[in-house]
Every structure is written in C-alpha cells, then in structure tokens.
Amino acid sequence: MKRSLEIKIMDQSYILKTEVDEEYAKKIADYLDGKIREIIQGGKIINVQNAVVLAALNIVDEYFKCREAVENINKIVEGKSRELIKELDEIKVDEVPLRFA
C-alpha cells in the first residue's frame, strides 16, 4: 500500500508516494544529498542542477560497476560449481565409505 513520505534533498522537501520503508527512502535521499553536496563542495560546480546531473552520472557509474562485479562473481561461482559437479560425478559410489549412525 502506497503512503506519503517526506524526504529532503539539498534542504528542499519532497513528498514521495511509495511502498518502500520510510527509513530506506530516507537513506536513499541522504545518499543522493551527500553526493550532490560532495560535488558542490568540490568547488568546480556551483549550479545545483549541474551538480544533480553529475551526481546522477556518478551514481549510475557506481551502479554499473557493481553490476559488472556481481556478473563477474556469478561467472566465477558458476565455473567453480561446474568443476565441483564434474568432480562429484567422477567419484564412484564404492569409493565413498558409508557410515551409519
């Protein structure tokens, strides 16, 4: 069920209609606010609109790098899984000692 939440970005209040947890929504807003302020404090960009666009680009860059890292980890896990399955398939049943409790 959607509800209204108030978040603040760059001292501006926004009302969101969302189903996400309020704490999560504020965490996201705080992250964006921090990225925008980081760019503005860098001194090269004064215009807030340009800082927002640059912050968005930086966040998307982080997202794509994380997504690529996850894909690489998944490939490694899949490869290792195939190797383990192959090794398990090669083990003969009579080579494994059976123990009964």
PDB file of C-alpha atoms in Angstrom:
ATOM      1  CA  MET A   1       0.000   0.000   0.000  1.00  0.00           C
ATOM      2  CA  LYS A   2       1.450   3.360  -1.015  1.00  0.00           C
ATOM      3  CA  ARG A   3       1.860   6.067   1.542  1.00  0.00           C
ATOM      4  CA  SER A   4       3.312   9.571   1.505  1.00  0.00           C
ATOM      5  CA  LEU A   5       6.804  10.135   2.862  1.00  0.00           C
ATOM      6  CA  GLU A   6       8.703  13.378   3.180  1.00  0.00           C
ATOM      7  CA  ILE A   7      12.368  13.391   2.241  1.00  0.00           C
ATOM      8  CA  LYS A   8      14.873  16.251   1.990  1.00  0.00           C
ATOM      9  CA  ILE A   9      17.451  16.761  -0.703  1.00  0.00           C
ATOM     10  CA  MET A  10      19.534  19.945  -0.708  1.00  0.00           C
ATOM     11  CA  ASP A  11      17.293  21.415   2.014  1.00  0.00           C
ATOM     12  CA  GLN A  12      14.277  21.016  -0.275  1.00  0.00           C
ATOM     13  CA  SER A  13      11.391  18.846   0.908  1.00  0.00           C
ATOM     14  CA  TYR A  14       9.822  16.294  -1.411  1.00  0.00           C
ATOM     15  CA  ILE A  15       6.772  14.153  -0.815  1.00  0.00           C
ATOM     16  CA  LEU A  16       7.043  10.635  -2.207  1.00  0.00           C
ATOM     17  CA  LYS A  17       4.173   8.235  -2.677  1.00  0.00           C
ATOM     18  CA  THR A  18       5.830   4.884  -2.219  1.00  0.00           C
ATOM     19  CA  GLU A  19       5.576   1.410  -0.769  1.00  0.00           C
ATOM     20  CA  VAL A  20       9.178   1.338   0.452  1.00  0.00           C
ATOM     21  CA  ASP A  21      10.089   1.592   4.118  1.00  0.00           C
ATOM     22  CA  GLU A  22      10.494   5.184   5.348  1.00  0.00           C
ATOM     23  CA  GLU A  23      13.984   4.501   6.695  1.00  0.00           C
ATOM     24  CA  TYR A  24      15.065   3.085   3.339  1.00  0.00           C
ATOM     25  CA  ALA A  25      13.631   6.066   1.420  1.00  0.00           C
ATOM     26  CA  LYS A  26      15.451   8.496   3.699  1.00  0.00           C
ATOM     27  CA  LYS A  27      18.664   6.520   3.359  1.00  0.00           C
ATOM     28  CA  ILE A  28      18.456   6.844  -0.424  1.00  0.00           C
ATOM     29  CA  ALA A  29      17.651  10.564  -0.202  1.00  0.00           C
ATOM     30  CA  ASP A  30      20.559  11.112   2.203  1.00  0.00           C
ATOM     31  CA  TYR A  31      22.897   9.294  -0.165  1.00  0.00           C
ATOM     32  CA  LEU A  32      21.833  11.466  -3.110  1.00  0.00           C
ATOM     33  CA  ASP A  33      22.038  14.609  -0.976  1.00  0.00           C
ATOM     34  CA  GLY A  34      25.556  13.665   0.083  1.00  0.00           C
ATOM     35  CA  LYS A  35      26.672  13.053  -3.492  1.00  0.00           C
ATOM     36  CA  ILE A  36      25.287  16.424  -4.635  1.00  0.00           C
ATOM     37  CA  ARG A  37      26.912  18.252  -1.719  1.00  0.00           C
ATOM     38  CA  GLU A  38      30.205  16.471  -2.362  1.00  0.00           C
ATOM     39  CA  ILE A  39      30.225  17.800  -5.932  1.00  0.00           C
ATOM     40  CA  ILE A  40      29.263  21.325  -4.878  1.00  0.00           C
ATOM     41  CA  GLN A  41      31.908  21.345  -2.124  1.00  0.00           C
ATOM     42  CA  GLY A  42      34.463  20.374  -4.750  1.00  0.00           C
ATOM     43  CA  GLY A  43      34.133  23.979  -5.879  1.00  0.00           C
ATOM     44  CA  LYS A  44      34.029  23.441  -9.621  1.00  0.00           C
ATOM     45  CA  ILE A  45      30.241  23.304  -9.935  1.00  0.00           C
ATOM     46  CA  ILE A  46      28.069  25.943  -8.350  1.00  0.00           C
ATOM     47  CA  ASN A  47      24.830  25.367 -10.253  1.00  0.00           C
ATOM     48  CA  VAL A  48      22.727  22.858  -8.293  1.00  0.00           C
ATOM     49  CA  GLN A  49      21.101  21.472 -11.448  1.00  0.00           C
ATOM     50  CA  ASN A  50      24.505  20.625 -12.916  1.00  0.00           C
ATOM     51  CA  ALA A  51      25.563  19.101  -9.593  1.00  0.00           C
ATOM     52  CA  VAL A  52      22.427  16.919  -9.585  1.00  0.00           C
ATOM     53  CA  VAL A  53      23.150  15.677 -13.105  1.00  0.00           C
ATOM     54  CA  LEU A  54      26.780  14.961 -12.229  1.00  0.00           C
ATOM     55  CA  ALA A  55      25.726  13.180  -9.027  1.00  0.00           C
ATOM     56  CA  ALA A  56      23.267  11.075 -11.031  1.00  0.00           C
ATOM     57  CA  LEU A  57      26.007  10.152 -13.509  1.00  0.00           C
ATOM     58  CA  ASN A  58      28.351   9.202 -10.661  1.00  0.00           C
ATOM     59  CA  ILE A  59      25.671   7.062  -9.016  1.00  0.00           C
ATOM     60  CA  VAL A  60      24.862   5.319 -12.300  1.00  0.00           C
ATOM     61  CA  ASP A  61      28.594   4.705 -12.797  1.00  0.00           C
ATOM     62  CA  GLU A  62      28.757   3.105  -9.316  1.00  0.00           C
ATOM     63  CA  TYR A  63      25.704   1.006 -10.155  1.00  0.00           C
ATOM     64  CA  PHE A  64      27.171  -0.282 -13.430  1.00  0.00           C
ATOM     65  CA  LYS A  65      30.490  -1.103 -11.765  1.00  0.00           C
ATOM     66  CA  CYS A  66      28.692  -3.016  -9.002  1.00  0.00           C
ATOM     67  CA  ARG A  67      26.536  -4.833 -11.530  1.00  0.00           C
ATOM     68  CA  GLU A  68      29.630  -5.809 -13.531  1.00  0.00           C
ATOM     69  CA  ALA A  69      31.347  -7.045 -10.358  1.00  0.00           C
ATOM     70  CA  VAL A  70      28.302  -9.172  -9.479  1.00  0.00           C
ATOM     71  CA  GLU A  71      28.242 -10.620 -13.007  1.00  0.00           C
ATOM     72  CA  ASN A  72      31.951 -11.495 -12.724  1.00  0.00           C
ATOM     73  CA  ILE A  73      31.407 -13.139  -9.327  1.00  0.00           C
ATOM     74  CA  ASN A  74      28.464 -15.102 -10.743  1.00  0.00           C
ATOM     75  CA  LYS A  75      30.652 -16.356 -13.620  1.00  0.00           C
ATOM     76  CA  ILE A  76      33.329 -17.478 -11.160  1.00  0.00           C
ATOM     77  CA  VAL A  77      30.755 -19.230  -8.955  1.00  0.00           C
ATOM     78  CA  GLU A  78      29.171 -20.933 -11.978  1.00  0.00           C
ATOM     79  CA  GLY A  79      32.587 -22.127 -13.165  1.00  0.00           C
ATOM     80  CA  LYS A  80      33.529 -23.459  -9.739  1.00  0.00           C
ATOM     81  CA  SER A  81      30.112 -25.133  -9.423  1.00  0.00           C
ATOM     82  CA  ARG A  82      30.592 -26.890 -12.761  1.00  0.00           C
ATOM     83  CA  GLU A  83      34.043 -28.066 -11.650  1.00  0.00           C
ATOM     84  CA  LEU A  84      32.668 -29.424  -8.366  1.00  0.00           C
ATOM     85  CA  ILE A  85      29.762 -31.166 -10.103  1.00  0.00           C
ATOM     86  CA  LYS A  86      32.202 -32.756 -12.555  1.00  0.00           C
ATOM     87  CA  GLU A  87      34.403 -33.963  -9.684  1.00  0.00           C
ATOM     88  CA  LEU A  88      31.402 -35.316  -7.795  1.00  0.00           C
ATOM     89  CA  ASP A  89      30.165 -37.119 -10.908  1.00  0.00           C
ATOM     90  CA  GLU A  90      33.576 -38.785 -11.259  1.00  0.00           C
ATOM     91  CA  ILE A  91      33.526 -40.192  -7.724  1.00  0.00           C
ATOM     92  CA  LYS A  92      32.361 -43.772  -7.712  1.00  0.00           C
ATOM     93  CA  VAL A  93      29.878 -44.756  -5.049  1.00  0.00           C
ATOM     94  CA  ASP A  94      32.008 -47.656  -3.818  1.00  0.00           C
ATOM     95  CA  GLU A  95      34.930 -45.243  -3.267  1.00  0.00           C
ATOM     96  CA  VAL A  96      32.964 -43.386  -0.602  1.00  0.00           C
ATOM     97  CA  PRO A  97      32.853 -45.105   2.779  1.00  0.00           C
ATOM     98  CA  LEU A  98      29.345 -45.269   4.138  1.00  0.00           C
ATOM     99  CA  ARG A  99      28.730 -44.537   7.775  1.00  0.00           C
ATOM    100  CA  PHE A 100      25.555 -45.251   9.595  1.00  0.00           C
ATOM    101  CA  ALA A 101      24.833 -43.657  12.926  1.00  0.00           C
TER     102      ALA A 101
END
